[in-house]
PDB file of C-alpha atoms and ligand atoms in Angstrom:
ATOM      1  CA  UNK A1304     113.514 145.806  44.439  1.00 89.00           C
ATOM      2  CA  UNK A1305     112.964 143.047  47.137  1.00 96.00           C
ATOM      3  CA  UNK A1306     115.683 140.696  46.819  1.00 97.00           C
ATOM      4  CA  UNK A1307     114.713 137.114  47.571  1.00 97.00           C
ATOM      5  CA  UNK A1308     117.587 135.075  49.135  1.00 98.00           C
ATOM      6  CA  UNK A1309     118.342 131.597  50.563  1.00 98.00           C
ATOM      7  CA  UNK A1310     120.610 131.733  53.521  1.00 99.00           C
ATOM      8  CA  UNK A1311     122.889 128.947  53.925  1.00 99.00           C
ATOM      9  CA  UNK A1312     124.903 128.946  57.014  1.00 98.00           C
ATOM     10  CA  UNK A1313     126.736 127.343  59.842  1.00 98.00           C
ATOM     11  CA  UNK A1314     125.693 129.527  62.842  1.00 98.00           C
ATOM     12  CA  UNK A1315     128.431 130.357  64.193  1.00 97.00           C
ATOM     13  CA  UNK A1316     128.627 133.790  65.917  1.00 98.00           C
ATOM     14  CA  UNK A1317     129.075 135.765  62.647  1.00 98.00           C
ATOM     15  CA  UNK A1318     126.299 133.742  60.926  1.00 98.00           C
ATOM     16  CA  UNK A1319     123.959 134.871  63.687  1.00 98.00           C
ATOM     17  CA  UNK A1320     124.635 138.432  62.889  1.00 98.00           C
ATOM     18  CA  UNK A1321     123.988 137.861  59.317  1.00 99.00           C
ATOM     19  CA  UNK A1322     120.422 136.193  59.858  1.00 99.00           C
ATOM     20  CA  UNK A1323     119.891 138.950  61.996  1.00 98.00           C
ATOM     21  CA  UNK A1324     120.733 141.786  59.510  1.00 98.00           C
ATOM     22  CA  UNK A1325     118.967 139.946  56.586  1.00 98.00           C
ATOM     23  CA  UNK A1326     115.700 139.116  59.093  1.00 98.00           C
ATOM     24  CA  UNK A1327     115.901 143.231  59.914  1.00 98.00           C
ATOM     25  CA  UNK A1328     115.857 144.302  56.546  1.00 98.00           C
ATOM     26  CA  UNK A1329     112.592 144.852  54.615  1.00 98.00           C
ATOM     27  CA  UNK A1330     114.690 144.946  51.066  1.00 98.00           C
ATOM     28  CA  UNK A1331     115.315 141.138  51.677  1.00 98.00           C
ATOM     29  CA  UNK A1332     112.790 138.367  51.659  1.00 98.00           C
ATOM     30  CA  UNK A1333     114.328 135.315  53.449  1.00 98.00           C
ATOM     31  CA  UNK A1334     112.935 132.249  51.550  1.00 98.00           C
ATOM     32  CA  UNK A1335     114.729 129.816  54.034  1.00 98.00           C
ATOM     33  CA  UNK A1336     117.584 129.405  56.116  1.00 99.00           C
ATOM     34  CA  UNK A1337     119.756 126.136  55.434  1.00 99.00           C
ATOM     35  CA  UNK A1338     122.253 124.837  57.616  1.00 98.00           C
ATOM     36  CA  UNK A1339     125.412 122.974  57.133  1.00 98.00           C
ATOM     37  CA  UNK A1340     128.138 121.313  58.838  1.00 98.00           C
ATOM     38  CA  UNK A1341     130.943 124.005  59.846  1.00 98.00           C
ATOM     39  CA  UNK A1342     131.495 125.846  62.530  1.00 98.00           C
ATOM     40  CA  UNK A1343     129.924 123.056  64.573  1.00 98.00           C
ATOM     41  CA  UNK A1344     128.337 119.871  63.732  1.00 98.00           C
ATOM     42  CA  UNK A1345     125.283 120.143  61.798  1.00 98.00           C
ATOM     43  CA  UNK A1346     122.839 119.425  64.798  1.00 98.00           C
ATOM     44  CA  UNK A1347     124.127 122.490  66.601  1.00 98.00           C
ATOM     45  CA  UNK A1348     124.332 124.771  63.534  1.00 98.00           C
ATOM     46  CA  UNK A1349     120.474 123.588  63.159  1.00 98.00           C
ATOM     47  CA  UNK A1350     119.794 124.431  66.942  1.00 98.00           C
ATOM     48  CA  UNK A1351     121.621 127.626  66.520  1.00 98.00           C
ATOM     49  CA  UNK A1352     119.791 128.945  63.698  1.00 98.00           C
ATOM     50  CA  UNK A1353     116.415 128.006  65.437  1.00 98.00           C
ATOM     51  CA  UNK A1354     117.909 130.003  68.541  1.00 98.00           C
ATOM     52  CA  UNK A1355     118.429 133.036  66.770  1.00 98.00           C
ATOM     53  CA  UNK A1356     115.098 133.229  65.093  1.00 98.00           C
ATOM     54  CA  UNK A1357     113.412 132.785  68.374  1.00 98.00           C
ATOM     55  CA  UNK A1358     115.238 135.729  69.910  1.00 98.00           C
ATOM     56  CA  UNK A1359     114.526 137.963  67.196  1.00 98.00           C
ATOM     57  CA  UNK A1360     110.909 136.841  67.207  1.00 98.00           C
ATOM     58  CA  UNK A1361     111.230 135.307  63.598  1.00 98.00           C
ATOM     59  CA  UNK A1362     109.812 131.586  63.850  1.00 98.00           C
ATOM     60  CA  UNK A1363     108.271 132.000  60.597  1.00 98.00           C
ATOM     61  CA  UNK A1364     111.466 131.888  59.082  1.00 98.00           C
ATOM     62  CA  UNK A1365     112.066 128.245  57.967  1.00 98.00           C
ATOM     63  CA  UNK A1366     115.229 126.326  58.757  1.00 98.00           C
ATOM     64  CA  UNK A1367     116.559 123.199  56.919  1.00 99.00           C
ATOM     65  CA  UNK A1368     118.989 120.719  57.484  1.00 98.00           C
ATOM     66  CA  UNK A1369     121.914 120.339  55.118  1.00 98.00           C
ATOM     67  CA  UNK A1370     125.007 118.107  54.753  1.00 98.00           C
ATOM     68  CA  UNK A1371     126.837 117.028  57.913  1.00 98.00           C
ATOM     69  CA  UNK A1372     130.077 116.929  56.142  1.00 98.00           C
ATOM     70  CA  UNK A1373     132.056 118.051  53.406  1.00 98.00           C
ATOM     71  CA  UNK A1374     131.881 116.138  49.792  1.00 98.00           C
ATOM     72  CA  UNK A1375     135.043 114.226  50.412  1.00 98.00           C
ATOM     73  CA  UNK A1376     136.559 115.265  53.386  1.00 98.00           C
ATOM     74  CA  UNK A1377     135.819 114.614  56.916  1.00 98.00           C
ATOM     75  CA  UNK A1378     134.115 117.661  58.863  1.00 98.00           C
ATOM     76  CA  UNK A1379     136.509 119.996  60.446  1.00 98.00           C
ATOM     77  CA  UNK A1380     134.766 122.194  63.132  1.00 97.00           C
ATOM     78  CA  UNK A1381     135.623 125.484  64.973  1.00 95.00           C
ATOM     79  CA  UNK A1382     134.769 124.871  68.421  1.00 93.00           C
ATOM     80  CA  UNK A1383     137.934 126.872  69.197  1.00 92.00           C
ATOM     81  CA  UNK A1384     136.626 129.903  68.015  1.00 92.00           C
ATOM     82  CA  UNK A1385     132.734 129.532  68.451  1.00 94.00           C
ATOM     83  CA  UNK A1386     132.556 126.955  71.500  1.00 95.00           C
ATOM     84  CA  UNK A1387     131.197 123.526  72.289  1.00 95.00           C
ATOM     85  CA  UNK A1388     127.392 124.600  70.913  1.00 96.00           C
ATOM     86  CA  UNK A1389     128.851 126.703  67.975  1.00 97.00           C
ATOM     87  CA  UNK A1390     127.239 129.580  69.445  1.00 97.00           C
ATOM     88  CA  UNK A1391     128.248 129.652  73.260  1.00 95.00           C
ATOM     89  CA  UNK A1392     127.746 133.293  75.119  1.00 94.00           C
ATOM     90  CA  UNK A1393     126.945 134.443  78.423  1.00 88.00           C
ATOM     91  CA  UNK A1394     123.785 135.509  79.437  1.00 87.00           C
ATOM     92  CA  UNK A1395     120.480 133.548  79.670  1.00 89.00           C
ATOM     93  CA  UNK A1396     119.904 130.879  77.253  1.00 91.00           C
ATOM     94  CA  UNK A1397     117.714 130.743  74.501  1.00 94.00           C
ATOM     95  CA  UNK A1398     114.734 128.536  74.790  1.00 94.00           C
ATOM     96  CA  UNK A1399     113.305 127.475  71.548  1.00 96.00           C
ATOM     97  CA  UNK A1400     109.569 126.829  71.506  1.00 95.00           C
ATOM     98  CA  UNK A1401     108.986 122.699  70.959  1.00 93.00           C
ATOM     99  CA  UNK A1402     106.941 123.355  67.919  1.00 95.00           C
ATOM    100  CA  UNK A1403     109.363 125.631  66.281  1.00 98.00           C
ATOM    101  CA  UNK A1404     111.507 122.884  64.398  1.00 98.00           C
ATOM    102  CA  UNK A1405     113.656 121.991  61.459  1.00 98.00           C
ATOM    103  CA  UNK A1406     111.546 121.263  58.476  1.00 98.00           C
ATOM    104  CA  UNK A1407     111.269 117.752  57.145  1.00 98.00           C
ATOM    105  CA  UNK A1408     112.650 118.631  53.555  1.00 98.00           C
ATOM    106  CA  UNK A1409     116.301 118.560  53.251  1.00 98.00           C
ATOM    107  CA  UNK A1410     118.265 121.707  52.776  1.00 98.00           C
ATOM    108  CA  UNK A1411     119.111 120.290  49.284  1.00 98.00           C
ATOM    109  CA  UNK A1412     115.623 119.602  48.118  1.00 98.00           C
ATOM    110  CA  UNK A1413     114.675 122.887  49.378  1.00 98.00           C
ATOM    111  CA  UNK A1414     117.094 124.820  47.515  1.00 98.00           C
ATOM    112  CA  UNK A1415     116.244 123.081  44.363  1.00 98.00           C
ATOM    113  CA  UNK A1416     112.614 123.459  44.520  1.00 98.00           C
ATOM    114  CA  UNK A1417     112.877 126.969  45.554  1.00 97.00           C
ATOM    115  CA  UNK A1418     114.883 127.639  42.666  1.00 96.00           C
ATOM    116  CA  UNK A1419     112.411 126.029  40.175  1.00 94.00           C
ATOM    117  CA  UNK A1420     109.413 126.945  41.722  1.00 91.00           C
ATOM    118  CA  UNK A1421     109.617 130.585  41.117  1.00 81.00           C
ATOM    119  CA  UNK A1422     110.438 132.938  37.886  1.00 80.00           C
ATOM    120  CA  UNK A1423     112.116 135.368  40.175  1.00 84.00           C
ATOM    121  CA  UNK A1424     115.626 135.248  40.355  1.00 92.00           C
ATOM    122  CA  UNK A1425     117.071 134.245  43.731  1.00 97.00           C
ATOM    123  CA  UNK A1426     120.322 135.306  45.525  1.00 98.00           C
ATOM    124  CA  UNK A1427     122.085 132.125  47.354  1.00 98.00           C
ATOM    125  CA  UNK A1428     123.967 133.613  50.365  1.00 99.00           C
ATOM    126  CA  UNK A1429     126.246 130.917  51.679  1.00 99.00           C
ATOM    127  CA  UNK A1430     128.326 131.940  54.881  1.00 99.00           C
ATOM    128  CA  UNK A1431     129.616 128.531  55.563  1.00 98.00           C
ATOM    129  CA  UNK A1432     131.227 125.777  53.654  1.00 99.00           C
ATOM    130  CA  UNK A1433     129.564 125.505  50.271  1.00 99.00           C
ATOM    131  CA  UNK A1434     128.507 122.011  50.511  1.00 99.00           C
ATOM    132  CA  UNK A1435     124.877 122.473  50.207  1.00 99.00           C
ATOM    133  CA  UNK A1436     125.195 124.584  47.441  1.00 99.00           C
ATOM    134  CA  UNK A1437     127.319 122.430  45.479  1.00 99.00           C
ATOM    135  CA  UNK A1438     125.234 119.203  46.160  1.00 98.00           C
ATOM    136  CA  UNK A1439     122.376 121.192  45.024  1.00 98.00           C
ATOM    137  CA  UNK A1440     124.092 122.061  41.725  1.00 98.00           C
ATOM    138  CA  UNK A1441     125.142 118.690  41.468  1.00 98.00           C
ATOM    139  CA  UNK A1442     121.807 117.257  41.831  1.00 98.00           C
ATOM    140  CA  UNK A1443     119.893 119.729  39.683  1.00 98.00           C
ATOM    141  CA  UNK A1444     122.399 121.753  37.483  1.00 98.00           C
ATOM    142  CA  UNK A1445     119.521 123.368  35.753  1.00 96.00           C
ATOM    143  CA  UNK A1446     118.795 125.518  38.997  1.00 97.00           C
ATOM    144  CA  UNK A1447     121.457 127.814  37.670  1.00 96.00           C
ATOM    145  CA  UNK A1448     118.692 129.113  35.361  1.00 94.00           C
ATOM    146  CA  UNK A1449     117.120 131.084  38.254  1.00 95.00           C
ATOM    147  CA  UNK A1450     120.139 131.760  40.239  1.00 97.00           C
ATOM    148  CA  UNK A1451     120.919 135.460  39.809  1.00 97.00           C
ATOM    149  CA  UNK A1452     124.139 135.544  42.026  1.00 98.00           C
ATOM    150  CA  UNK A1453     125.964 133.423  44.767  1.00 98.00           C
ATOM    151  CA  UNK A1454     127.233 135.998  47.297  1.00 99.00           C
ATOM    152  CA  UNK A1455     129.681 133.969  49.683  1.00 99.00           C
ATOM    153  CA  UNK A1456     131.698 134.318  52.581  1.00 99.00           C
ATOM    154  CA  UNK A1457     134.898 132.927  51.928  1.00 98.00           C
ATOM    155  CA  UNK A1458     138.457 132.573  51.052  1.00 98.00           C
ATOM    156  CA  UNK A1459     141.384 134.727  51.050  1.00 98.00           C
ATOM    157  CA  UNK A1460     142.926 137.075  47.825  1.00 98.00           C
ATOM    158  CA  UNK A1461     145.910 138.510  48.934  1.00 96.00           C
ATOM    159  CA  UNK A1462     145.934 137.666  52.732  1.00 97.00           C
ATOM    160  CA  UNK A1463     146.843 135.095  54.872  1.00 96.00           C
ATOM    161  CA  UNK A1464     144.302 132.254  55.958  1.00 97.00           C
ATOM    162  CA  UNK A1465     142.567 131.902  59.183  1.00 95.00           C
ATOM    163  CA  UNK A1466     142.849 128.133  59.169  1.00 96.00           C
ATOM    164  CA  UNK A1467     145.847 127.474  57.688  1.00 97.00           C
ATOM    165  CA  UNK A1468     148.274 129.949  56.472  1.00 97.00           C
ATOM    166  CA  UNK A1469     146.966 129.828  53.152  1.00 98.00           C
ATOM    167  CA  UNK A1470     143.264 128.731  53.536  1.00 98.00           C
ATOM    168  CA  UNK A1471     140.134 130.694  55.152  1.00 98.00           C
ATOM    169  CA  UNK A1472     137.891 128.065  57.064  1.00 98.00           C
ATOM    170  CA  UNK A1473     134.816 127.684  54.736  1.00 98.00           C
ATOM    171  CA  UNK A1474     136.919 126.921  51.616  1.00 99.00           C
ATOM    172  CA  UNK A1475     139.363 124.546  53.713  1.00 98.00           C
ATOM    173  CA  UNK A1476     136.551 122.669  55.057  1.00 98.00           C
ATOM    174  CA  UNK A1477     135.025 121.796  51.509  1.00 99.00           C
ATOM    175  CA  UNK A1478     137.581 122.923  48.765  1.00 98.00           C
ATOM    176  CA  UNK A1479     135.782 120.249  46.464  1.00 98.00           C
ATOM    177  CA  UNK A1480     132.556 122.212  47.095  1.00 99.00           C
ATOM    178  CA  UNK A1481     134.231 125.491  46.193  1.00 99.00           C
ATOM    179  CA  UNK A1482     135.573 124.644  42.744  1.00 99.00           C
ATOM    180  CA  UNK A1483     131.895 123.094  41.686  1.00 98.00           C
ATOM    181  CA  UNK A1484     130.488 126.677  42.597  1.00 99.00           C
ATOM    182  CA  UNK A1485     133.328 128.200  41.071  1.00 98.00           C
ATOM    183  CA  UNK A1486     132.797 126.357  37.982  1.00 98.00           C
ATOM    184  CA  UNK A1487     129.142 126.762  38.104  1.00 98.00           C
ATOM    185  CA  UNK A1488     129.109 129.910  35.659  1.00 98.00           C
ATOM    186  CA  UNK A1489     126.762 131.742  38.118  1.00 98.00           C
ATOM    187  CA  UNK A1490     127.680 135.331  39.041  1.00 98.00           C
ATOM    188  CA  UNK A1491     129.562 134.754  41.905  1.00 98.00           C
ATOM    189  CA  UNK A1492     130.803 137.637  44.728  1.00 99.00           C
ATOM    190  CA  UNK A1493     133.508 136.424  47.183  1.00 99.00           C
ATOM    191  CA  UNK A1494     133.556 138.226  50.756  1.00 98.00           C
ATOM    192  CA  UNK A1495     137.045 136.899  51.494  1.00 98.00           C
ATOM    193  CA  UNK A1496     139.260 137.642  54.627  1.00 98.00           C
ATOM    194  CA  UNK A1497     140.829 140.602  52.693  1.00 98.00           C
ATOM    195  CA  UNK A1498     137.401 142.458  53.067  1.00 98.00           C
ATOM    196  CA  UNK A1499     136.179 140.935  56.114  1.00 98.00           C
ATOM    197  CA  UNK A1500     138.977 141.714  58.216  1.00 96.00           C
ATOM    198  CA  UNK A1501     138.202 145.577  57.545  1.00 98.00           C
ATOM    199  CA  UNK A1502     134.867 145.280  59.261  1.00 98.00           C
ATOM    200  CA  UNK A1503     136.193 144.646  63.062  1.00 97.00           C
ATOM    201  CA  UNK A1504     134.127 144.454  66.072  1.00 97.00           C
ATOM    202  CA  UNK A1505     135.486 145.633  69.339  1.00 95.00           C
ATOM    203  CA  UNK A1506     133.995 147.025  72.710  1.00 94.00           C
ATOM    204  CA  UNK A1507     133.199 150.612  70.799  1.00 96.00           C
ATOM    205  CA  UNK A1508     131.009 148.662  68.485  1.00 97.00           C
ATOM    206  CA  UNK A1509     129.500 146.578  71.233  1.00 97.00           C
ATOM    207  CA  UNK A1510     128.824 149.936  73.277  1.00 98.00           C
ATOM    208  CA  UNK A1511     127.507 151.737  70.192  1.00 98.00           C
ATOM    209  CA  UNK A1512     125.294 148.597  69.270  1.00 98.00           C
ATOM    210  CA  UNK A1513     123.863 148.476  72.750  1.00 97.00           C
ATOM    211  CA  UNK A1514     122.634 152.261  72.438  1.00 98.00           C
ATOM    212  CA  UNK A1515     119.789 150.518  70.272  1.00 98.00           C
ATOM    213  CA  UNK A1516     118.413 149.456  73.854  1.00 98.00           C
ATOM    214  CA  UNK A1517     116.687 146.126  72.646  1.00 98.00           C
ATOM    215  CA  UNK A1518     117.000 142.785  73.089  1.00 97.00           C
ATOM    216  CA  UNK A1519     118.389 141.876  69.910  1.00 98.00           C
ATOM    217  CA  UNK A1520     121.381 144.610  70.215  1.00 98.00           C
ATOM    218  CA  UNK A1521     122.031 142.850  73.532  1.00 97.00           C
ATOM    219  CA  UNK A1522     122.160 139.540  72.066  1.00 97.00           C
ATOM    220  CA  UNK A1523     124.693 140.869  69.614  1.00 98.00           C
ATOM    221  CA  UNK A1524     126.709 142.255  72.483  1.00 97.00           C
ATOM    222  CA  UNK A1525     126.679 138.907  74.224  1.00 96.00           C
ATOM    223  CA  UNK A1526     127.967 137.156  71.218  1.00 97.00           C
ATOM    224  CA  UNK A1527     130.528 139.246  70.369  1.00 96.00           C
ATOM    225  CA  UNK A1528     131.775 139.083  73.992  1.00 94.00           C
ATOM    226  CA  UNK A1529     132.372 135.483  73.629  1.00 94.00           C
ATOM    227  CA  UNK A1530     133.385 135.528  69.752  1.00 95.00           C
ATOM    228  CA  UNK A1531     136.100 138.120  70.559  1.00 92.00           C
ATOM    229  CA  UNK A1532     138.045 136.010  73.120  1.00 87.00           C
ATOM    230  CA  UNK A1533     139.663 133.629  70.440  1.00 83.00           C
ATOM    231  CA  UNK A1534     140.613 136.388  68.149  1.00 84.00           C
ATOM    232  CA  UNK A1535     142.065 138.201  70.833  1.00 85.00           C
ATOM    233  CA  UNK A1536     144.594 135.203  71.568  1.00 83.00           C
ATOM    234  CA  UNK A1537     145.067 134.598  67.889  1.00 78.00           C
ATOM    235  CA  UNK A1538     145.629 138.270  66.479  1.00 79.00           C
ATOM    236  CA  UNK A1539     146.576 139.812  69.847  1.00 81.00           C
ATOM    237  CA  UNK A1540     144.105 142.542  69.308  1.00 86.00           C
ATOM    238  CA  UNK A1541     140.467 143.143  70.270  1.00 86.00           C
ATOM    239  CA  UNK A1542     139.564 143.946  66.712  1.00 92.00           C
ATOM    240  CA  UNK A1543     137.400 140.772  65.644  1.00 94.00           C
ATOM    241  CA  UNK A1544     136.583 140.594  61.699  1.00 96.00           C
ATOM    242  CA  UNK A1545     132.635 140.060  61.334  1.00 97.00           C
ATOM    243  CA  UNK A1546     133.025 138.045  58.541  1.00 98.00           C
ATOM    244  CA  UNK A1547     129.300 136.672  57.455  1.00 98.00           C
ATOM    245  CA  UNK A1548     127.076 139.881  57.486  1.00 98.00           C
ATOM    246  CA  UNK A1549     129.233 141.514  54.913  1.00 98.00           C
ATOM    247  CA  UNK A1550     127.330 139.040  52.290  1.00 99.00           C
ATOM    248  CA  UNK A1551     124.128 140.544  53.548  1.00 99.00           C
ATOM    249  CA  UNK A1552     125.732 144.227  53.743  1.00 99.00           C
ATOM    250  CA  UNK A1553     126.749 143.756  50.126  1.00 98.00           C
ATOM    251  CA  UNK A1554     123.225 143.071  49.217  1.00 98.00           C
ATOM    252  CA  UNK A1555     121.758 145.918  50.957  1.00 98.00           C
ATOM    253  CA  UNK A1556     124.425 148.545  50.271  1.00 98.00           C
ATOM    254  CA  UNK A1557     126.825 147.208  47.598  1.00 98.00           C
ATOM    255  CA  UNK A1558     128.727 150.651  47.547  1.00 98.00           C
ATOM    256  CA  UNK A1559     130.185 149.771  51.149  1.00 98.00           C
ATOM    257  CA  UNK A1560     132.486 147.321  48.958  1.00 98.00           C
ATOM    258  CA  UNK A1561     134.687 147.559  46.031  1.00 98.00           C
ATOM    259  CA  UNK A1562     136.264 144.583  44.155  1.00 98.00           C
ATOM    260  CA  UNK A1563     137.484 142.996  40.990  1.00 98.00           C
ATOM    261  CA  UNK A1564     136.354 140.261  38.507  1.00 98.00           C
ATOM    262  CA  UNK A1565     138.843 137.900  38.598  1.00 98.00           C
ATOM    263  CA  UNK A1566     139.797 134.026  38.220  1.00 98.00           C
ATOM    264  CA  UNK A1567     139.577 132.079  41.441  1.00 98.00           C
ATOM    265  CA  UNK A1568     140.121 128.480  41.709  1.00 98.00           C
ATOM    266  CA  UNK A1569     140.936 126.270  44.836  1.00 98.00           C
ATOM    267  CA  UNK A1570     143.698 123.975  45.879  1.00 98.00           C
ATOM    268  CA  UNK A1571     141.644 120.650  46.788  1.00 98.00           C
ATOM    269  CA  UNK A1572     144.352 118.302  47.569  1.00 96.00           C
ATOM    270  CA  UNK A1573     147.723 119.552  48.703  1.00 98.00           C
ATOM    271  CA  UNK A1574     148.535 118.687  52.313  1.00 96.00           C
ATOM    272  CA  UNK A1575     150.236 122.266  52.641  1.00 98.00           C
ATOM    273  CA  UNK A1576     147.577 124.653  50.965  1.00 98.00           C
ATOM    274  CA  UNK A1577     144.534 122.755  50.544  1.00 98.00           C
ATOM    275  CA  UNK A1578     141.650 125.298  50.673  1.00 98.00           C
ATOM    276  CA  UNK A1579     143.718 128.009  49.280  1.00 98.00           C
ATOM    277  CA  UNK A1580     141.846 130.209  47.102  1.00 98.00           C
ATOM    278  CA  UNK A1581     144.337 131.057  44.203  1.00 98.00           C
ATOM    279  CA  UNK A1582     142.721 134.382  43.086  1.00 98.00           C
ATOM    280  CA  UNK A1583     144.532 135.701  39.676  1.00 98.00           C
ATOM    281  CA  UNK A1584     144.263 139.152  40.629  1.00 98.00           C
ATOM    282  CA  UNK A1585     146.774 140.433  37.869  1.00 98.00           C
ATOM    283  CA  UNK A1586     145.241 138.083  35.234  1.00 97.00           C
ATOM    284  CA  UNK A1587     148.541 136.361  34.485  1.00 98.00           C
ATOM    285  CA  UNK A1588     147.143 132.906  34.001  1.00 97.00           C
ATOM    286  CA  UNK A1589     144.619 134.149  31.399  1.00 95.00           C
ATOM    287  CA  UNK A1590     142.165 131.984  33.022  1.00 98.00           C
ATOM    288  CA  UNK A1591     138.516 133.369  32.496  1.00 98.00           C
ATOM    289  CA  UNK A1592     137.470 135.828  35.335  1.00 98.00           C
ATOM    290  CA  UNK A1593     134.823 133.856  37.295  1.00 98.00           C
ATOM    291  CA  UNK A1594     134.512 135.887  40.320  1.00 98.00           C
ATOM    292  CA  UNK A1595     134.041 139.285  41.726  1.00 98.00           C
ATOM    293  CA  UNK A1596     136.581 139.349  44.531  1.00 98.00           C
ATOM    294  CA  UNK A1597     136.042 142.046  47.205  1.00 98.00           C
ATOM    295  CA  UNK A1598     139.053 143.719  48.444  1.00 98.00           C
ATOM    296  CA  UNK A1599     138.016 146.987  50.139  1.00 98.00           C
ATOM    297  CA  UNK A1600     134.909 147.784  52.724  1.00 98.00           C
ATOM    298  CA  UNK A1601     133.804 151.121  54.287  1.00 98.00           C
ATOM    299  CA  UNK A1602     133.562 150.015  57.757  1.00 98.00           C
ATOM    300  CA  UNK A1603     132.146 153.305  58.882  1.00 98.00           C
ATOM    301  CA  UNK A1604     129.407 152.785  56.580  1.00 98.00           C
ATOM    302  CA  UNK A1605     129.077 148.778  57.428  1.00 98.00           C
ATOM    303  CA  UNK A1606     128.580 149.610  60.985  1.00 98.00           C
ATOM    304  CA  UNK A1607     125.963 152.499  60.419  1.00 98.00           C
ATOM    305  CA  UNK A1608     123.863 150.138  58.698  1.00 98.00           C
ATOM    306  CA  UNK A1609     124.184 147.118  61.106  1.00 98.00           C
ATOM    307  CA  UNK A1610     123.253 149.343  64.009  1.00 98.00           C
ATOM    308  CA  UNK A1611     120.466 150.696  62.129  1.00 98.00           C
ATOM    309  CA  UNK A1612     119.053 147.457  61.090  1.00 98.00           C
ATOM    310  CA  UNK A1613     119.362 146.100  64.518  1.00 98.00           C
ATOM    311  CA  UNK A1614     117.407 148.951  65.970  1.00 98.00           C
ATOM    312  CA  UNK A1615     114.649 147.645  63.729  1.00 98.00           C
ATOM    313  CA  UNK A1616     114.626 144.144  65.510  1.00 98.00           C
ATOM    314  CA  UNK A1617     112.571 143.552  68.968  1.00 98.00           C
TER     315      UNK A1617
HETATM  316  O1  RIB B2533     136.652 132.153  58.190  1.00 56.70           O
HETATM  317  C1  RIB B2533     135.618 132.655  58.441  1.00 56.70           C
HETATM  318  C2  RIB B2533     134.071 132.212  58.341  1.00 56.70           C
HETATM  319  O2  RIB B2533     134.117 130.586  58.749  1.00 56.70           O
HETATM  320  C3  RIB B2533     132.968 132.553  58.829  1.00 56.70           C
HETATM  321  O3  RIB B2533     131.956 132.287  57.813  1.00 56.70           O
HETATM  322  C4  RIB B2533     132.735 131.627  60.018  1.00 56.70           C
HETATM  323  O4  RIB B2533     131.477 131.767  60.454  1.00 56.70           O
HETATM  324  C5  RIB B2533     133.297 130.357  59.670  1.00 56.70           C
HETATM  325  O5  RIB B2533     132.030 130.029  59.079  1.00 56.70           O
HETATM  326 CA1   CA B2534     129.980 130.929  58.866  1.00 56.70          CA
END
């Protein structure tokens, strides 16, 4: 059964790999790619999505521009990880054809219209701050009826944050949006740092992907060469977590992951713990479980899947 998805992202090196993985998979139909401010400003994330789709020769994919800032806070970006453009890398720059451009329609209206126009159930796959998803739900709550599941990259259940000691970047940037999604009643699956830090890129992985001997795998290598720089400094290891493709890998092969249905709520205002995902793993609060939180990943299966799919791209 083909899964129809909207990929909401802030490319971003790992978002770029999530786009590639989804585009390479015949099991997935990408209805549209919506962009949000996050890793970089909105203009950059939109341009980067156009660049990735140009590189993989998928200019049929429609790119939509969403929110340039969180619901309440100012935008906090991650140039320190993804560089000035949000997709810095070595190698030749990607030239986007002038007639491949962002759609006129806003991301929010596209999400609403798409959810309401099909009787099929749609998967929302956010890999950036949850602002676009939250604003869509606020503007037209009835879209919940057509959303099968929201599989999102964000949060940290039982591990440290990566933006503050307690908060993962996507949730830190827009905690209010995160709580709107968590309160929605829609089936949710959280790919947090607990699980994304189990699928790490390193030189061996880059070399293995290059065995595909195609431009998309070469592009993967160029992206990862840059993406690993920051992580080496922060984590003092070459291993670099490949966060966002976990969302797509879960749709393709859910058995790569294991987790538990628990209650998750996000701290919105504390100076110290803003963006912390309070994950009630032991059920001590008696709050209603609202999210499948993933805690384990089979990295061998993950990278076998990624290599196989990258080989299907140009
Ligand atoms: O914390 C990692 C997440 O924040 C990833 O989605 C990365 O792309 C950034 O958006
Ligand atoms: Ca992202």
